[in-house]
Short mmCIF file of C-alpha atoms and ligand atoms in Angstrom, two decimals:
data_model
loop_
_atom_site.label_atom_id
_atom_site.label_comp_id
_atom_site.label_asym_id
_atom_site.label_seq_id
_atom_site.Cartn_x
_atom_site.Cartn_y
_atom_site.Cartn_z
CA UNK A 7 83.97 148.14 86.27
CA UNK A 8 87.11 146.04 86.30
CA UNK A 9 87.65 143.38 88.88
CA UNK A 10 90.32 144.78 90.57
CA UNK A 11 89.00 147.92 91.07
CA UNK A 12 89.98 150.12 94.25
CA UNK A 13 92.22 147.14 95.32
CA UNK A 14 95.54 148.00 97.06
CA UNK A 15 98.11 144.99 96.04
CA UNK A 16 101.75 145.32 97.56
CA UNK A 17 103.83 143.49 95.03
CA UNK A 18 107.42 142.33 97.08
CA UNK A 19 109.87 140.76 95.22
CA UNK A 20 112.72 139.24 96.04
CA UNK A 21 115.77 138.11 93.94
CA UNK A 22 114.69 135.04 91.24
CA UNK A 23 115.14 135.25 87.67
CA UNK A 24 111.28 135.52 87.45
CA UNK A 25 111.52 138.79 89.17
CA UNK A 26 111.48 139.89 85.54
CA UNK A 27 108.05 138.76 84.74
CA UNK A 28 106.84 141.38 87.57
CA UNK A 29 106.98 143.93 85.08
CA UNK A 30 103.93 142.25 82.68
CA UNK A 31 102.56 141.49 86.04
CA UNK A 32 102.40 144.93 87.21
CA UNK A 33 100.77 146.00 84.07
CA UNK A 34 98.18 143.54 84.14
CA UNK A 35 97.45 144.00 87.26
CA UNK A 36 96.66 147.59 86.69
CA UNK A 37 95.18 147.34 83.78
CA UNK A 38 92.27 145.57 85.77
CA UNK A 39 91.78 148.86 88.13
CA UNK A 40 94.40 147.37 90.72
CA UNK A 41 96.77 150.03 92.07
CA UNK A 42 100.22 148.44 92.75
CA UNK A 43 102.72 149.37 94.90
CA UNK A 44 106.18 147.54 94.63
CA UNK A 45 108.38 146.41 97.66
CA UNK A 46 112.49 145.03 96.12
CA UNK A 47 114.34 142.85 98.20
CA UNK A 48 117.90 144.00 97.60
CA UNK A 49 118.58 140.62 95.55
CA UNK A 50 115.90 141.40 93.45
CA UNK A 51 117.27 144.94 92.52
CA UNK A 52 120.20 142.14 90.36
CA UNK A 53 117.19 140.98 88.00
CA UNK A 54 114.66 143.69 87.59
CA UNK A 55 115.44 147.45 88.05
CA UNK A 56 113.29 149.54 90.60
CA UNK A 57 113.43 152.27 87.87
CA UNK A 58 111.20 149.64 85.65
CA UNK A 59 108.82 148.45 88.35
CA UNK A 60 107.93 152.14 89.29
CA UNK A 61 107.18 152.98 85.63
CA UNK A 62 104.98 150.17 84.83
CA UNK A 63 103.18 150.67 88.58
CA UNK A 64 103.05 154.74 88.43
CA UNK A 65 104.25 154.70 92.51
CA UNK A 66 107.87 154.87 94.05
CA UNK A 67 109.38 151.54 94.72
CA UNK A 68 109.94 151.07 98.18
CA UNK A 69 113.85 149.46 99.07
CA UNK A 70 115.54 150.08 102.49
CA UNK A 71 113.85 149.77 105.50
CA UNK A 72 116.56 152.22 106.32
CA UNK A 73 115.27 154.96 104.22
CA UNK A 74 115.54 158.03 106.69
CA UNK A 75 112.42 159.61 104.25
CA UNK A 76 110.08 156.87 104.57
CA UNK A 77 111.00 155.79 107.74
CA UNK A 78 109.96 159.27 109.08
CA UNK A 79 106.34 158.43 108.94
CA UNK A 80 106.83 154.37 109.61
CA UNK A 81 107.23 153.71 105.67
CA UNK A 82 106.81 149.70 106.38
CA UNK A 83 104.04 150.13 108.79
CA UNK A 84 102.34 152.70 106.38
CA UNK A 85 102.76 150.18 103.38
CA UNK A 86 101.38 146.97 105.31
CA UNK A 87 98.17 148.76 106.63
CA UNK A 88 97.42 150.16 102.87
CA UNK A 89 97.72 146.80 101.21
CA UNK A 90 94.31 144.75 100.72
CA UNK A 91 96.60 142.06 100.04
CA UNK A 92 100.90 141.45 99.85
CA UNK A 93 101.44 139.48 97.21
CA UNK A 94 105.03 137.96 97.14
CA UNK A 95 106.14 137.17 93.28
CA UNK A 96 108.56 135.67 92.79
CA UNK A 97 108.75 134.57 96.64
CA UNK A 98 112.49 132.44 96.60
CA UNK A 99 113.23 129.85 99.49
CA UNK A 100 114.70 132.58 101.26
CA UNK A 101 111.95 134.78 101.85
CA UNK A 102 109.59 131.87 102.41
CA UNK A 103 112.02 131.04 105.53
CA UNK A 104 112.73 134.51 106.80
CA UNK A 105 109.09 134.95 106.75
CA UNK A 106 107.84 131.38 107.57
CA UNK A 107 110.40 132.12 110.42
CA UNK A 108 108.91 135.65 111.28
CA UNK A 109 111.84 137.97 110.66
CA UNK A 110 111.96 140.99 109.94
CA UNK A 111 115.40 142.01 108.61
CA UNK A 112 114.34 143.64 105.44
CA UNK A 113 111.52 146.15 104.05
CA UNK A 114 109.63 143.72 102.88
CA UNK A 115 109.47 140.91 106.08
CA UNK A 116 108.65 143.98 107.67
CA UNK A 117 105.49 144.68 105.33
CA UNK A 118 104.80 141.24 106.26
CA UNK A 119 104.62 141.25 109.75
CA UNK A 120 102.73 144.57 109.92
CA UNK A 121 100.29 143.89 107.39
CA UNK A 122 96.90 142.04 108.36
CA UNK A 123 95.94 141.81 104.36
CA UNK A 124 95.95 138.10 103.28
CA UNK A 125 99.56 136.92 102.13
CA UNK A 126 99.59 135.41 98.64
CA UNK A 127 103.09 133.64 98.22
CA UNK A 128 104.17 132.50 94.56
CA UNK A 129 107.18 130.45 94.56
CA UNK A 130 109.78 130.47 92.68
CA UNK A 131 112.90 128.65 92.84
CA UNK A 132 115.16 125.29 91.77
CA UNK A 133 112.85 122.29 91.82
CA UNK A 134 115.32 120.89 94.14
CA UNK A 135 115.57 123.64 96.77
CA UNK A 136 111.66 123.58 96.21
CA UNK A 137 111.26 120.11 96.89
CA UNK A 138 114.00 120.56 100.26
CA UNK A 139 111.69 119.55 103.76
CA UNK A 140 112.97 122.42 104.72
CA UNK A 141 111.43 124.67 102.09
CA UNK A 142 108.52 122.29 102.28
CA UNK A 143 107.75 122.64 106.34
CA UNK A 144 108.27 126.45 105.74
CA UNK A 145 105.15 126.65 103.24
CA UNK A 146 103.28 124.42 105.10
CA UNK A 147 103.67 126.41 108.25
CA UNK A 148 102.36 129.77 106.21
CA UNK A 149 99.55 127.81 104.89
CA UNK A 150 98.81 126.86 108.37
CA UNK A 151 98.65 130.72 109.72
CA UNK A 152 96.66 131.48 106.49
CA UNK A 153 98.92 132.09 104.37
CA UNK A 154 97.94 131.62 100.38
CA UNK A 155 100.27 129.37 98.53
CA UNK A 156 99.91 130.18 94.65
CA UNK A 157 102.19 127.97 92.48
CA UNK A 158 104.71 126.84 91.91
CA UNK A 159 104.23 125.44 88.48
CA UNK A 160 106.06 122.44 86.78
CA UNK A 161 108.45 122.40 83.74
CA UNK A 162 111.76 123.84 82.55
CA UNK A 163 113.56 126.07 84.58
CA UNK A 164 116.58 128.60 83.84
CA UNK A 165 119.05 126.33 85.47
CA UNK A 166 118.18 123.70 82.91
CA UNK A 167 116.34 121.23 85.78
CA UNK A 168 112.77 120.28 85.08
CA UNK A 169 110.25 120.66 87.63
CA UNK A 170 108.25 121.99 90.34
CA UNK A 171 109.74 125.58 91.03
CA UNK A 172 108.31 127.80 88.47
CA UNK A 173 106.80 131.14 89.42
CA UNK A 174 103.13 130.84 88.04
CA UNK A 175 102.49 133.06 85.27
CA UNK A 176 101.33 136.71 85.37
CA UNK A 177 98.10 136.00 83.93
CA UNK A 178 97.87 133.54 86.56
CA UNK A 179 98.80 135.42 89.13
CA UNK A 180 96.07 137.85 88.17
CA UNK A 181 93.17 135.69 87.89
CA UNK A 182 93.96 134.12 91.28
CA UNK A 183 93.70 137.92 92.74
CA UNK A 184 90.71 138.44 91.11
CA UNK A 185 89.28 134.96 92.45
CA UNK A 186 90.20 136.38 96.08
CA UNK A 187 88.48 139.57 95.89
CA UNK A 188 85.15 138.49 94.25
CA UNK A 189 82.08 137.50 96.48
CA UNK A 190 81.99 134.55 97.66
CA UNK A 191 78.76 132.60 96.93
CA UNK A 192 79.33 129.60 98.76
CA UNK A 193 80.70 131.29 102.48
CA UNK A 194 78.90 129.18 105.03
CA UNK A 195 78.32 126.42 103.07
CA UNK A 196 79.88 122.98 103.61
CA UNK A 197 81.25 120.63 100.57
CA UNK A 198 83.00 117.32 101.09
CA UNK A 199 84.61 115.89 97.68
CA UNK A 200 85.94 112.83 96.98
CA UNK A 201 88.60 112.69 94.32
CA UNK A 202 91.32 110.59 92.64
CA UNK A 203 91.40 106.87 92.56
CA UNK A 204 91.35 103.96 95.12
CA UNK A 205 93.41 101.15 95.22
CA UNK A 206 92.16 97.71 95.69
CA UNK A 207 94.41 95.31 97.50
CA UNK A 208 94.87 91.83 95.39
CA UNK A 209 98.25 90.72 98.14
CA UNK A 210 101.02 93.03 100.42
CA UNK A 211 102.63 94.51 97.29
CA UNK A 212 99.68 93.96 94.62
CA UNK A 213 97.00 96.53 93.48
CA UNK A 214 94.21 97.24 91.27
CA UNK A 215 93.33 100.92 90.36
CA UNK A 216 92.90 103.23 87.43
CA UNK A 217 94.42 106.32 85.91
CA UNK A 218 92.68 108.93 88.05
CA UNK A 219 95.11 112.14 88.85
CA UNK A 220 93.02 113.79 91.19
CA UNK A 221 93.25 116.88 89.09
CA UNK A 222 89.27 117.41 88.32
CA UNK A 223 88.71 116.44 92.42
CA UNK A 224 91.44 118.94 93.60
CA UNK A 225 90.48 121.65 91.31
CA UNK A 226 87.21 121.21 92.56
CA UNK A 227 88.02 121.88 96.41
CA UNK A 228 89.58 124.47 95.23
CA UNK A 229 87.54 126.63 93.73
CA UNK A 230 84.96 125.62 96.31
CA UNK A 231 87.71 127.33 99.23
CA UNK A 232 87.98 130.22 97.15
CA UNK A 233 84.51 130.63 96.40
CA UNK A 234 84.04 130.73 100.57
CA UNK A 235 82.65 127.21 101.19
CA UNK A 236 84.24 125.01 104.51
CA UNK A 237 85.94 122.22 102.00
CA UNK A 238 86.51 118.18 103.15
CA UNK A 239 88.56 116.45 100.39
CA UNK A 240 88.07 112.41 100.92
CA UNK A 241 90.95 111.63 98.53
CA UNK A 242 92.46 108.56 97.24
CA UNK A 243 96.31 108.33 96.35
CA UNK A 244 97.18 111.00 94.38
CA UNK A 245 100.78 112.96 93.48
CA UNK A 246 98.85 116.54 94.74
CA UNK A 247 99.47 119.51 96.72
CA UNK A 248 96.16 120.17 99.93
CA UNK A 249 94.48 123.15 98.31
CA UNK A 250 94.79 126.50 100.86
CA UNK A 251 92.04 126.34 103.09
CA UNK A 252 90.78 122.33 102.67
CA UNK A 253 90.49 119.54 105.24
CA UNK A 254 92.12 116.55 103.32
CA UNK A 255 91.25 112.56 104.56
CA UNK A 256 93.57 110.36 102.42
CA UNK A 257 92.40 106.99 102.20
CA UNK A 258 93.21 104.19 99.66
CA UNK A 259 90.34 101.65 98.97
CA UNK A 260 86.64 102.04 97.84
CA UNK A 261 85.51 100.48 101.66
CA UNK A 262 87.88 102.82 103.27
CA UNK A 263 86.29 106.08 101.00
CA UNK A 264 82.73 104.52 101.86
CA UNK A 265 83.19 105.12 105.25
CA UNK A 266 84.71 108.34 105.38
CA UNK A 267 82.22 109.70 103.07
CA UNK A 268 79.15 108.56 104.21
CA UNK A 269 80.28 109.39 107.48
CA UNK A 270 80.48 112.87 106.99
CA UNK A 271 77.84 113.05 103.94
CA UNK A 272 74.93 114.47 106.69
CA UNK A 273 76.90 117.15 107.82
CA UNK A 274 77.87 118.51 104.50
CA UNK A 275 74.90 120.66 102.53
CA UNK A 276 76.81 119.75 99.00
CA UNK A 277 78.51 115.98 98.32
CA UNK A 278 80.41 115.74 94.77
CA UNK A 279 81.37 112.19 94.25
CA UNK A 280 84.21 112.80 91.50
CA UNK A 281 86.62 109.81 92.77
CA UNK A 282 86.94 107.04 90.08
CA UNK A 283 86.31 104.60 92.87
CA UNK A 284 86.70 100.77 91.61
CA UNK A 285 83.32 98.87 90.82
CA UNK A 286 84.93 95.99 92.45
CA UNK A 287 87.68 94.04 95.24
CA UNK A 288 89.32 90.87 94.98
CA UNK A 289 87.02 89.11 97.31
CA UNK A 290 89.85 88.46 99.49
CA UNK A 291 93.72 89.93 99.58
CA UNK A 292 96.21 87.15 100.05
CA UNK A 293 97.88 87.79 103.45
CA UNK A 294 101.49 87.14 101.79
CA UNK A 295 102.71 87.89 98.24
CA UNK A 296 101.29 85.40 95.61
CA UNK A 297 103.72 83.75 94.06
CA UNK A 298 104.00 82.21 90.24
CA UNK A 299 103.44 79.25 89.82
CA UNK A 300 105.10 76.77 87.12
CA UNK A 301 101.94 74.61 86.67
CA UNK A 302 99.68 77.18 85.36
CA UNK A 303 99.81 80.32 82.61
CA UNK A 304 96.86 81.56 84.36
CA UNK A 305 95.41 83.00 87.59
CA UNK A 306 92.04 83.77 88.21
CA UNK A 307 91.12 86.32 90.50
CA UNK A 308 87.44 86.60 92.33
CA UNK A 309 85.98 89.96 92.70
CA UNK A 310 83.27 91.41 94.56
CA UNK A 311 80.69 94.40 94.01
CA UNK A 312 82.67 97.83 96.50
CA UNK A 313 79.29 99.73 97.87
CA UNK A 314 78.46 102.75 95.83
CA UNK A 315 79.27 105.59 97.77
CA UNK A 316 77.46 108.47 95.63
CA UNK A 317 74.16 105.99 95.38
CA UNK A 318 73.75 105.37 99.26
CA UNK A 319 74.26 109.66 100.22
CA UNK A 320 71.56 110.36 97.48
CA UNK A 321 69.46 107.63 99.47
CA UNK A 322 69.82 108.95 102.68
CA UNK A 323 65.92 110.20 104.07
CA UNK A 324 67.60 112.99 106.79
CA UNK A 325 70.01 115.53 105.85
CA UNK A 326 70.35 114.59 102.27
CA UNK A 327 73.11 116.98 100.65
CA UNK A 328 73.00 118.42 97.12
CA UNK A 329 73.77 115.21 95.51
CA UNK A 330 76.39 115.86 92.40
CA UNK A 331 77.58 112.73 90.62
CA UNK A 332 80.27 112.44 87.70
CA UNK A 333 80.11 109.80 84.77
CA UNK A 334 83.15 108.45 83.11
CA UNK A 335 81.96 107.07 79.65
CA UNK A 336 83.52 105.92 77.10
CA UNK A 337 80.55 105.64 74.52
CA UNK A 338 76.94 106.92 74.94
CA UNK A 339 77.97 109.64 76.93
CA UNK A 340 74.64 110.99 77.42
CA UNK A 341 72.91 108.11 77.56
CA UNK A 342 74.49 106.66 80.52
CA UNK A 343 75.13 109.76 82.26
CA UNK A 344 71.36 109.94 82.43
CA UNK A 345 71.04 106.65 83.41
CA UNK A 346 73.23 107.20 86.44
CA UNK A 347 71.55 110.69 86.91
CA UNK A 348 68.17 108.44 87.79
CA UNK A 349 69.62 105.04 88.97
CA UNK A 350 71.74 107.13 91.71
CA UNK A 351 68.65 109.19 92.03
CA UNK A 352 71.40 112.41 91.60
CA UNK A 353 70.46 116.09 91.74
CA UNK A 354 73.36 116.40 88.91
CA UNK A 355 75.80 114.49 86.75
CA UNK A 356 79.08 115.94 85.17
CA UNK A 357 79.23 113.62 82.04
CA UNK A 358 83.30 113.55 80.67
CA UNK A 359 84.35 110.89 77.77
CA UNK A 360 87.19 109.36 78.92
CA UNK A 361 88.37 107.98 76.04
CA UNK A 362 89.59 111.28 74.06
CA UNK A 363 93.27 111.92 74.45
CA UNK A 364 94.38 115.33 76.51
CA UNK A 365 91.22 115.74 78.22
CA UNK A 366 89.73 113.34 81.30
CA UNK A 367 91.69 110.63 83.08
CA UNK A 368 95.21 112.72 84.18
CA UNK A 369 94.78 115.49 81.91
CA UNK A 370 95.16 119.23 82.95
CA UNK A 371 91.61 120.05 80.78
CA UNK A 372 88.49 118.34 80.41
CA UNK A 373 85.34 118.94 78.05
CA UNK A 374 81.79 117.93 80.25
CA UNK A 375 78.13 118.08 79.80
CA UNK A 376 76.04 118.70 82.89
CA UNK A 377 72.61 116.86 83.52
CA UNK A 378 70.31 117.72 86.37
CA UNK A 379 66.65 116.49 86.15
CA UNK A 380 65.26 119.32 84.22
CA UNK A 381 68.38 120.11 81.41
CA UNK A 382 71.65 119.91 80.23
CA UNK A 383 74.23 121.93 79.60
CA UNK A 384 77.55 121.67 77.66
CA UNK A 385 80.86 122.96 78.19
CA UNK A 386 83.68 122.85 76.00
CA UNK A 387 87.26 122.18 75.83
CA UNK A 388 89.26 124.01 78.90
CA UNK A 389 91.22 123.92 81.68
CA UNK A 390 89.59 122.06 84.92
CA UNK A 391 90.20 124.58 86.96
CA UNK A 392 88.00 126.76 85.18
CA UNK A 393 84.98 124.21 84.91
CA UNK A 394 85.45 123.69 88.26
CA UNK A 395 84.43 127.27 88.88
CA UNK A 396 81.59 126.60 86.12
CA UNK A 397 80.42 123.43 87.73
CA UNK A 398 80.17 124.90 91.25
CA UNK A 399 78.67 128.17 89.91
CA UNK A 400 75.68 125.87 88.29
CA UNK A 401 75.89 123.77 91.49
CA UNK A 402 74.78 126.58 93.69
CA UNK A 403 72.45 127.93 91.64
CA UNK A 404 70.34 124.62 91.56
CA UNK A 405 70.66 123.85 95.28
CA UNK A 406 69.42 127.44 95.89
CA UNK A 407 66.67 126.76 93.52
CA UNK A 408 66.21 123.63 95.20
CA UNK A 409 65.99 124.79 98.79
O1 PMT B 4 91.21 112.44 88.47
P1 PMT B 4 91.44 112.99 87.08
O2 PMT B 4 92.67 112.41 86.43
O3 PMT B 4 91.42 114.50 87.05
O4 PMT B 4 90.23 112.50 86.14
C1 PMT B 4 88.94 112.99 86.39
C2 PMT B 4 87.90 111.87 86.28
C3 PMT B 4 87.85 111.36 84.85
C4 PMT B 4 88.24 110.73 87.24
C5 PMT B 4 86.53 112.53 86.72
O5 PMT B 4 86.24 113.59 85.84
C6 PMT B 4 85.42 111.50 86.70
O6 PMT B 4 84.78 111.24 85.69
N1 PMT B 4 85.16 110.89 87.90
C7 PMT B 4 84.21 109.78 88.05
C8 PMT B 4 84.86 108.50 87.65
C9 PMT B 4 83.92 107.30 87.79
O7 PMT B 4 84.19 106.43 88.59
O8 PMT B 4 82.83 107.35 87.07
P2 PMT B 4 81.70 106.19 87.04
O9 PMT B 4 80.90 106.54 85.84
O10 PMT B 4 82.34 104.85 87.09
O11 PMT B 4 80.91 106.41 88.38
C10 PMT B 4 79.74 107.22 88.47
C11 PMT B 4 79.67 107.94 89.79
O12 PMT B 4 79.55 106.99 90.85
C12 PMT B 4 80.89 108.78 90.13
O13 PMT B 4 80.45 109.95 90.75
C13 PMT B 4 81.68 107.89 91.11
O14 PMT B 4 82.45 108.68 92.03
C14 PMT B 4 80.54 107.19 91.82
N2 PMT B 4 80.87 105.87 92.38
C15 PMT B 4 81.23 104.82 91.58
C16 PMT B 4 81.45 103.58 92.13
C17 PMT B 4 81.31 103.41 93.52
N3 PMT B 4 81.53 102.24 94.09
N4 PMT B 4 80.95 104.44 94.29
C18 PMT B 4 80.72 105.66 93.75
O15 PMT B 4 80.40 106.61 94.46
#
């Protein structure tokens, strides 16, 4: 059976240059058993023709909420109720304000407001325009009523600006609809994450940290949304977009992730400590900026041991969660992942070599080996969005076990 079998998807698109990927993504959306039917903005009739969009989806293309035809039997009410989910692609900062602003002066804001299937937006526009508060407030407004924000991705765009405004791509889009409509193993259950790095004061304007992203962290929570779980993300500072459907509690230094963490650890039934949270603090920050001194090529800095977070939730004696751990080697991977496995007294470890180039520390892939008490197993090269999936997959299966 293919994944998207029996699903109704209501494609809208409005007028972007990506609009002409929505062919492709028509097509592979059907080939998975999705049927498709396609709602044009009138701008988007300039980049992709409706003639085109109803070939590659096999159904008339729906246009003008003035269409005496379809009107006659409530075309865009008709439409909304059939989709299991709108998907907006490319979804320009136009739409994403009518909508975010709850008109409904075309076909497809219509759709919109009379559908109750989830609303996935992809947008796609100049990084600028993306990057206006304007644009920004909008999306977070339709992420706050539920909305799912899918994208937009970095890198060149057709006016010649790089970066964020891309429309993701087809194949992309598709797995992300496929995500929605599978089962969702972990509904009811309840994750925090920690992710990213902290930042340990040394004076007002000084810092020491490391070269965490937050990508493995993020892609973590998620996966863990998608796959139906009630997601807290205890994050350091980090340069990333709140996943849909995840409660995020920024803090900056070891102490302050300590105590957000451990705070919450009891009421969570999974904790995955993948923060690259420093070993130590300068033992004291200097209350003004420290300033050179001509006497002296050197400075010497005391530091102290920060708590270990992951160690003291796998200690606790009452509602202990699922305990999962991550080890950031540089040599004897194995080795000292299993050491930390047992000296944390972790129910798993997610071992990654940090010292390869393109995977690990701000990379968009990693390679890991898992170790729980009673095996391993390995997983090679690929994106961490995907072994995030893998990770939480083997996650649930052991705490089931477990339980
Ligand atoms: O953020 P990215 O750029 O995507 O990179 C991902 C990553 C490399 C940071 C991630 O995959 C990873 O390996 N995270 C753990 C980094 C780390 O601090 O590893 P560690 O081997 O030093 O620590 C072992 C475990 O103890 C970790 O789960 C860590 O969160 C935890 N720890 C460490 C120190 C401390 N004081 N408290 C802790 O809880």
């Amino acid at each position: 059976m293919q994944p998207l079998e029996g699903k109704k998807i209501v494609l809208g698109i409005s007028g972007g240059i990506a609009a002409y990927k929505c062919a492709e993504l028509t097509r592979r959306l059907t080939e998975r058993g999705a049927e498709v039917k396609v709602v044009m903005t009138k701008a988007a009739k300039e980049f992709i023709t409706p003639l085109t969009m109803q070939a590659v989806s096999g159904n008339p293309v729906a246009e003008s909420l003035l269409d005496p035809a379809a009107e006659a039997s409530m075309g865009h009410i008709e439409i909304g109720k059939w989709a299991d989910l709108v998907l907006l692609a490319p979804a320009t900062a136009d739409l994403i304000a009518r909508i975010s602003a709850g008109m409904g002066n075309d076909l497809l804001t219509t759709v919109v407001l009379a559908s109750e299937a989830p609303i996935a937006i992809a947008p796609a526009m100049n990084q600028q325009m993306y990057k206006n508060i304007a644009t920004q407030e909008n999306l977070a407004t339709l992420s706050r009523r539920g909305a799912l924000i899918w994208g937009p991705a970095a890198g060149e765009q057709a006016c010649g600006d790089v970066g964020l405004g891309r429309m993701l791509e087809p194949m992309q889009l598709v797995e992300r609809c496929i995500t929605l409509f599978q089962p969702k193993p972990l509904q009811g259950k309840k994750i925090a994450i920690t992710a990213g790095p902290t930042q340990e004061a040394i004076d007002p304007v000084r810092f020491i940290s490391n070269h965490s992203s937050g990508k493995m962290g993020y892609a973590l929570a998620e996966q863990a949304a998608q796959l139906g779980a009630e997601v807290t993300l205890i994050s350091g500072p980090v340069d990333l977009a709140t996943p849909n459907g995840v409660q995020r509690i920024d803090v900056l230094s070891a102490e302050d992730m300590f105590d957000e963490a451990t705070s919450r650890a009891q009421s969570n039934d999974i904790f995955i400590g993948c923060a690259a949270v420093a070993d130590y603090r300068p033992h004291a920050i200097a209350p003004q900026k420290m300033k050179k001194t001509v006497d002296s090529d050197e400075i010497t800095i005391r530091l102290v041991k920060n708590p270990d977070i992951i160690a003291t939730v796998a200690a606790l004696s009452e509602n202990r969660p699922f305990t999962v751990g991550f080890a950031a080697e540089t040599q004897n991977v194995e080795q000292y992942a299993m050491d930390k496995l047992h000296r944390k007294n972790l129910d798993l470890i997610c071992a990654n070599d940090v010292s390869q180039a393109g995977i690990g520390f701000n990379a968009n892939d990693n390679v890991l080996t898992l170790f729980w008490k009673e095996g391993n197993q390995h997983y090679p090269h690929a994106s961490k969005m995907l072994l995030a999936r893998a990770i939480l997959e083997k996650i649930e299966t052991l705490s089931t076990h477990k339980s």
